[in-house]
CSV table of C-alpha atoms in Angstrom, one decimal:
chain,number,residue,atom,x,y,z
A,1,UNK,CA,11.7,15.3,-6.3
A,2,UNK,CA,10.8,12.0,-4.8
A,3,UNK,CA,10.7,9.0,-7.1
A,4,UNK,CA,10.5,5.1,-7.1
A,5,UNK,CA,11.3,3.0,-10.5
A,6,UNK,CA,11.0,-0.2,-10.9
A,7,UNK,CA,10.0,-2.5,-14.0
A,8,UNK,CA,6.2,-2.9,-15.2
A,9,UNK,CA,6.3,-6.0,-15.8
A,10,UNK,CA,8.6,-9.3,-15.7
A,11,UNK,CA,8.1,-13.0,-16.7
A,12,UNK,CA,9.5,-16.0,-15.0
A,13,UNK,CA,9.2,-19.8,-15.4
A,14,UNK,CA,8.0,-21.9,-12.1
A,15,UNK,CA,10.6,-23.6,-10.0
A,16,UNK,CA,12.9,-20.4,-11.4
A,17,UNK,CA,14.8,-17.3,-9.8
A,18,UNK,CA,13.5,-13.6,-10.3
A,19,UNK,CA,15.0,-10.7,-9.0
A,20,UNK,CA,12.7,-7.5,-8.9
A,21,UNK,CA,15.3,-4.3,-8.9
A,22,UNK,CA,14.1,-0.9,-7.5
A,23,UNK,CA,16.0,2.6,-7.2
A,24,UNK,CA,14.5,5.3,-5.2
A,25,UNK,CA,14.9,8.8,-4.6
A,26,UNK,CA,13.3,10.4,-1.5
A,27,UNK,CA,13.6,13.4,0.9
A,28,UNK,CA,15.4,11.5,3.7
A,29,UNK,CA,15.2,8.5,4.2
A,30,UNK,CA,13.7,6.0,6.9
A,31,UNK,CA,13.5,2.5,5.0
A,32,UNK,CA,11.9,0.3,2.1
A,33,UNK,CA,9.4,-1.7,1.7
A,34,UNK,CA,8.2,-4.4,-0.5
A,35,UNK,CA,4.3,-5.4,-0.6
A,36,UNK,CA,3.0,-8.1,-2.6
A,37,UNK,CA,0.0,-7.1,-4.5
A,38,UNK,CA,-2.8,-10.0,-5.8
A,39,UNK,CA,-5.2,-9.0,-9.0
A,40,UNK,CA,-8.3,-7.3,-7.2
A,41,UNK,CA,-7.0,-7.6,-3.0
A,42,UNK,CA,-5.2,-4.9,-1.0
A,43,UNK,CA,-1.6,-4.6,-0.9
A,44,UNK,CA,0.1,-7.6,2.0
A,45,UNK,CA,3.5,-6.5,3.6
A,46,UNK,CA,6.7,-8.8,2.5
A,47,UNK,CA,9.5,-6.6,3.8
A,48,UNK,CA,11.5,-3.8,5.3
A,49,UNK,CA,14.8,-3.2,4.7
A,50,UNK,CA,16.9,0.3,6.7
A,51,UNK,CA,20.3,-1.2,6.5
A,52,UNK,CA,22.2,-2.1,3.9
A,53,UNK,CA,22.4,-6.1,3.1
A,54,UNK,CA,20.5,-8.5,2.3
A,55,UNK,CA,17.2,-9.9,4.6
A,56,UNK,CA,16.4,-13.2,3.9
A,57,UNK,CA,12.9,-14.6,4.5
A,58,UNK,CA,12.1,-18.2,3.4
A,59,UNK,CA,11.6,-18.0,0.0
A,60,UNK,CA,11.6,-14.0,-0.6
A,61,UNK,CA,15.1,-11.9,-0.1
A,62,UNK,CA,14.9,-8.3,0.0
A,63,UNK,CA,18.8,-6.4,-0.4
A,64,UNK,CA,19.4,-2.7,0.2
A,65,UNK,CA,21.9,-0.4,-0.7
A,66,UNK,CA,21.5,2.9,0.3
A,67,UNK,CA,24.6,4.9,-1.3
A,68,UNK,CA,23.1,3.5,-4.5
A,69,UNK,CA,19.2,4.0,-3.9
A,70,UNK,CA,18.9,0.2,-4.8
A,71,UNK,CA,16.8,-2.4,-3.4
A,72,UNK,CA,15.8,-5.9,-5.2
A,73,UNK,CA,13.5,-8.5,-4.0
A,74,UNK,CA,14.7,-11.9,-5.3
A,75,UNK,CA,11.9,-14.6,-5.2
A,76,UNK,CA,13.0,-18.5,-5.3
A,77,UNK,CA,11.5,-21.3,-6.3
A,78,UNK,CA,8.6,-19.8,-7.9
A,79,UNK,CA,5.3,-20.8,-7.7
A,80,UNK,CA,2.3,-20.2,-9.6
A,81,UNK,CA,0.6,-18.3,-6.5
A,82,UNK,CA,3.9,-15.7,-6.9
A,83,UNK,CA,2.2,-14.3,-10.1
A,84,UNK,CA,1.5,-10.7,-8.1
A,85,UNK,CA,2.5,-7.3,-8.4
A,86,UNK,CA,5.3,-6.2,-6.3
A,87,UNK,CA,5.3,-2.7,-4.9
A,88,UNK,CA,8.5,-0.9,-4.4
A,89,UNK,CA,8.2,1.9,-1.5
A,90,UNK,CA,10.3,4.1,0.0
A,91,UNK,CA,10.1,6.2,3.4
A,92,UNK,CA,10.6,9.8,3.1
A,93,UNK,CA,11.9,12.0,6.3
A,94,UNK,CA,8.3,12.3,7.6
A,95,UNK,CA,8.0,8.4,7.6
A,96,UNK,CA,5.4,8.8,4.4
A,97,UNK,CA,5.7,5.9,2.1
A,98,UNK,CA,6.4,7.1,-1.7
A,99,UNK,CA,5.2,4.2,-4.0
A,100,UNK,CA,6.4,2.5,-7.0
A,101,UNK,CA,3.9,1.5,-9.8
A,102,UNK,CA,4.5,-2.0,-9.2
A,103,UNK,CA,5.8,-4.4,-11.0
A,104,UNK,CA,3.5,-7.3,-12.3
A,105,UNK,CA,5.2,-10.5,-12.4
A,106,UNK,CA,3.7,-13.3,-14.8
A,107,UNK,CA,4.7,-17.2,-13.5
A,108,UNK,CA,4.7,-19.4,-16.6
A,109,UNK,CA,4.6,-23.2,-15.8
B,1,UNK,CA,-0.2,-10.0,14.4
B,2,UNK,CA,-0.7,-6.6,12.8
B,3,UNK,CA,-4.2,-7.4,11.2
B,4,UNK,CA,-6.5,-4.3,9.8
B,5,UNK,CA,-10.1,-5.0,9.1
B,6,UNK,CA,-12.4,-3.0,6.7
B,7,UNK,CA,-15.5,-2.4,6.4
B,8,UNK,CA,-17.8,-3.3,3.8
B,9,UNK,CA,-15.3,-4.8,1.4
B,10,UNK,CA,-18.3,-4.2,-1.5
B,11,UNK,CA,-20.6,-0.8,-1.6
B,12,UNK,CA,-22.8,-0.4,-4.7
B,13,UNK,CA,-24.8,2.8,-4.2
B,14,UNK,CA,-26.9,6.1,-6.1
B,15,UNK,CA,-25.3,8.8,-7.4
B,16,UNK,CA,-25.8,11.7,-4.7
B,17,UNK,CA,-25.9,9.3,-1.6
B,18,UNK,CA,-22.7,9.0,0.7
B,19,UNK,CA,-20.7,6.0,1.5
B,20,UNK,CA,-19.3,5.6,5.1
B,21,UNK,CA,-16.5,3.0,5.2
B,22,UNK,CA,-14.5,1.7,8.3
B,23,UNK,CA,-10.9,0.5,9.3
B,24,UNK,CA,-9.7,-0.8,12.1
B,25,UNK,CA,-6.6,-1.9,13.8
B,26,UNK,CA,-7.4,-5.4,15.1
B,27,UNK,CA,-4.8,-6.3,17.1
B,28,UNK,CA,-2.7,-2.5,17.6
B,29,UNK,CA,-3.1,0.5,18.2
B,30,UNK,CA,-2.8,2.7,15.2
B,31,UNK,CA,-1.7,6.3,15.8
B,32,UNK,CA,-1.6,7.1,12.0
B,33,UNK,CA,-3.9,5.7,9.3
B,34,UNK,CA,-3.5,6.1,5.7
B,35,UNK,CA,-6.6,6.5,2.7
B,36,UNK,CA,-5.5,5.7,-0.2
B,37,UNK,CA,-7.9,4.9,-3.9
B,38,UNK,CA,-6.5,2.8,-6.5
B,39,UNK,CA,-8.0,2.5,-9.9
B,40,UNK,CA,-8.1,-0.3,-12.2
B,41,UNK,CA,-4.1,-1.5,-13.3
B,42,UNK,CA,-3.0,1.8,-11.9
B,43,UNK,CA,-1.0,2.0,-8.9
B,44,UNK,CA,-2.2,3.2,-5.2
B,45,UNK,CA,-3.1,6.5,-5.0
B,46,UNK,CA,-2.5,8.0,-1.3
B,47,UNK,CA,-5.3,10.5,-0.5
B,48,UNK,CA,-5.1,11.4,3.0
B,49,UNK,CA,-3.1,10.8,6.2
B,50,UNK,CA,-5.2,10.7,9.6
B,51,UNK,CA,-3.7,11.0,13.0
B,52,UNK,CA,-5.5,10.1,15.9
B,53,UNK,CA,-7.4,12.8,17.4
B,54,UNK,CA,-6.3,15.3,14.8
B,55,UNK,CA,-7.3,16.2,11.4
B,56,UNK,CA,-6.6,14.4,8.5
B,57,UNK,CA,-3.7,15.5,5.9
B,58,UNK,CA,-4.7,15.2,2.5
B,59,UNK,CA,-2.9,15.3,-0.7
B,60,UNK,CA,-2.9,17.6,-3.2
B,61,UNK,CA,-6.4,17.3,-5.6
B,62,UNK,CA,-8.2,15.6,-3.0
B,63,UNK,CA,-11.3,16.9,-1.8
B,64,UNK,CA,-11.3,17.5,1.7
B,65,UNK,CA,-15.3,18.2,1.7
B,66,UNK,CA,-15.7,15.2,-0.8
B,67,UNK,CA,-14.0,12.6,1.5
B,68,UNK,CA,-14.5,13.3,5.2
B,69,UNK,CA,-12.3,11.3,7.2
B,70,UNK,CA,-12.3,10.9,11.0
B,71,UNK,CA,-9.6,9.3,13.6
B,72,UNK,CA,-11.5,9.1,16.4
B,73,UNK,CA,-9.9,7.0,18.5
B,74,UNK,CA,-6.3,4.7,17.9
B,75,UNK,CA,-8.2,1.8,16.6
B,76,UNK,CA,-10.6,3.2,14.2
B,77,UNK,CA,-10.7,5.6,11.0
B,78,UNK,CA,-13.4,6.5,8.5
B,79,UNK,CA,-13.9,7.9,5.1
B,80,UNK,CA,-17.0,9.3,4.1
B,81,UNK,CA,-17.3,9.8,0.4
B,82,UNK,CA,-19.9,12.1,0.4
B,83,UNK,CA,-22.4,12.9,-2.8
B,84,UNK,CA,-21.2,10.3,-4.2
B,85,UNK,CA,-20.7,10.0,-8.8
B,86,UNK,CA,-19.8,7.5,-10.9
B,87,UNK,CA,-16.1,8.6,-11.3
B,88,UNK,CA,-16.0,7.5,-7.5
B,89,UNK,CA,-15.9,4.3,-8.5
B,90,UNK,CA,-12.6,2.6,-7.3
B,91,UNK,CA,-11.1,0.1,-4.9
B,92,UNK,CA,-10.0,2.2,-1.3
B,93,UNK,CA,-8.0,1.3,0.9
B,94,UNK,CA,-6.5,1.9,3.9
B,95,UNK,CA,-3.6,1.2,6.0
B,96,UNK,CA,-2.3,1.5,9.4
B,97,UNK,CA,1.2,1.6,10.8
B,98,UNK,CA,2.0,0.6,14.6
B,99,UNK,CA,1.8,3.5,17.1
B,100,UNK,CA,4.4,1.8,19.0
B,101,UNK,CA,7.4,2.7,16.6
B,102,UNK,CA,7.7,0.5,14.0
B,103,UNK,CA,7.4,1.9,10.3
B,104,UNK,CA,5.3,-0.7,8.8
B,105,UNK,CA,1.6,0.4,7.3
B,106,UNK,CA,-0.1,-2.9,7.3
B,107,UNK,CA,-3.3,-2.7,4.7
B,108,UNK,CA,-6.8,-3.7,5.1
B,109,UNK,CA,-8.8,-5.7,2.8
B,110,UNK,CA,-10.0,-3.0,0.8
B,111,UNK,CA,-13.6,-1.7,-0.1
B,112,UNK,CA,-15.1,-1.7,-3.9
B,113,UNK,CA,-17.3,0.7,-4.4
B,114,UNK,CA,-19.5,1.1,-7.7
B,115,UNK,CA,-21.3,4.3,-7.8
B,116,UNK,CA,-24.2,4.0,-10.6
């Protein structure tokens, strides 16, 4: 079966490092995504990684390995406004997106 | 770039009525739309998959006569929750990715809707 894990919840002090990890499982495979996710608004895109490595992105990192299923999204520098939940998808052979539950990260000053 | 609108964002209606709401691709063209229904602190729920000019996809325990949804043109897709009840009541959203090959679904706003 098809299957995206990733923590439900993590904590993190401002002006800190987090790293959210994610292993996935799906029919083929055609890429992950991370989406940022505020209390109460619609999902906003933060990444894609297809290859393995690491993507940098200003303050958001996304890596990918794909013999391992793995991905992380490492967030620097924290700021309060980072408190979100981060979805975790992966892209099956018919390019459908299999989501995570998300993983709500708290900001503590 | 890559901006999808929705339409309302807020819907309070009558048990029994039907709720029409919009998405559009702003700024793209959008061969393949997605539907998906999220509940309170429970994660996104995909219900259907409309491709332009075709008929929608849904998933498995999803109404199809419930929740009409048309793709009439590469811009524009609506859901239609018909006779609407309470247990209705959730946040929808939808999503669109690029007809023009790349992968990424790029999400509208959202709509709330609050069937009484």
């Amino acid at each position: 079966g098809q299957n995206i894990d990733q923590p439900t919840e993590m904590t993190a002090t401002e002006g800190a490092i987090v790293q959210i990890n994610c292993t996935y499982q799906t029919s083929g495979f055609n890429g992950l995504f991370w989406y940022q996710q505020h209390a109460g608004e619609a999902p906003t895109f933060l990444s894609y990684n297809v290859l393995d490595g690491l993507e940098e992105k200003g303050r958001f990192s996304s890596f990918l390995s794909r013999s391992k299923g793995y991905s992380y999204l490492l967030l620097k520098e924290l700021q309060m406004k980072d408190s979100a939940s981060y979805l975790c998808a992966g892209m099956d052979s018919n390019y459908q997106l299999i989501w995570g539950a998300g993983t709500k990260l708290i900001i503590k000053p | 770039g890559a901006v999808v609108s929705q339409h309302p964002s807020w819907v309070i209606c009558k048990s029994g009525t039907s709720v029409k709401i919009e998405c559009r691709s702003l700024d793209f063209q959008a061969t393949t739309m997605f539907w998906y229904r999220q509940f309170p602190k429970q994660s996104l729920m995909l219900m259907a998959t409309s491709n332009e000019g075709s008929k929608a996809t849904y998933e498995q325990g999803v109404e199809k006569d419930k929740f009409l949804i048309n793709h009439a043109s590469l811009t524009l897709s609506t859901l239609t929750v018909t006779s609407a009840h309470p247990e209705d009541s959730s946040f929808y959203i939808c999503s669109a990715r690029d007809g023009g090959g790349r992968e990424t679904q790029y999400f509208g706003p959202g709509t709330r809707l609050l069937v009484l």
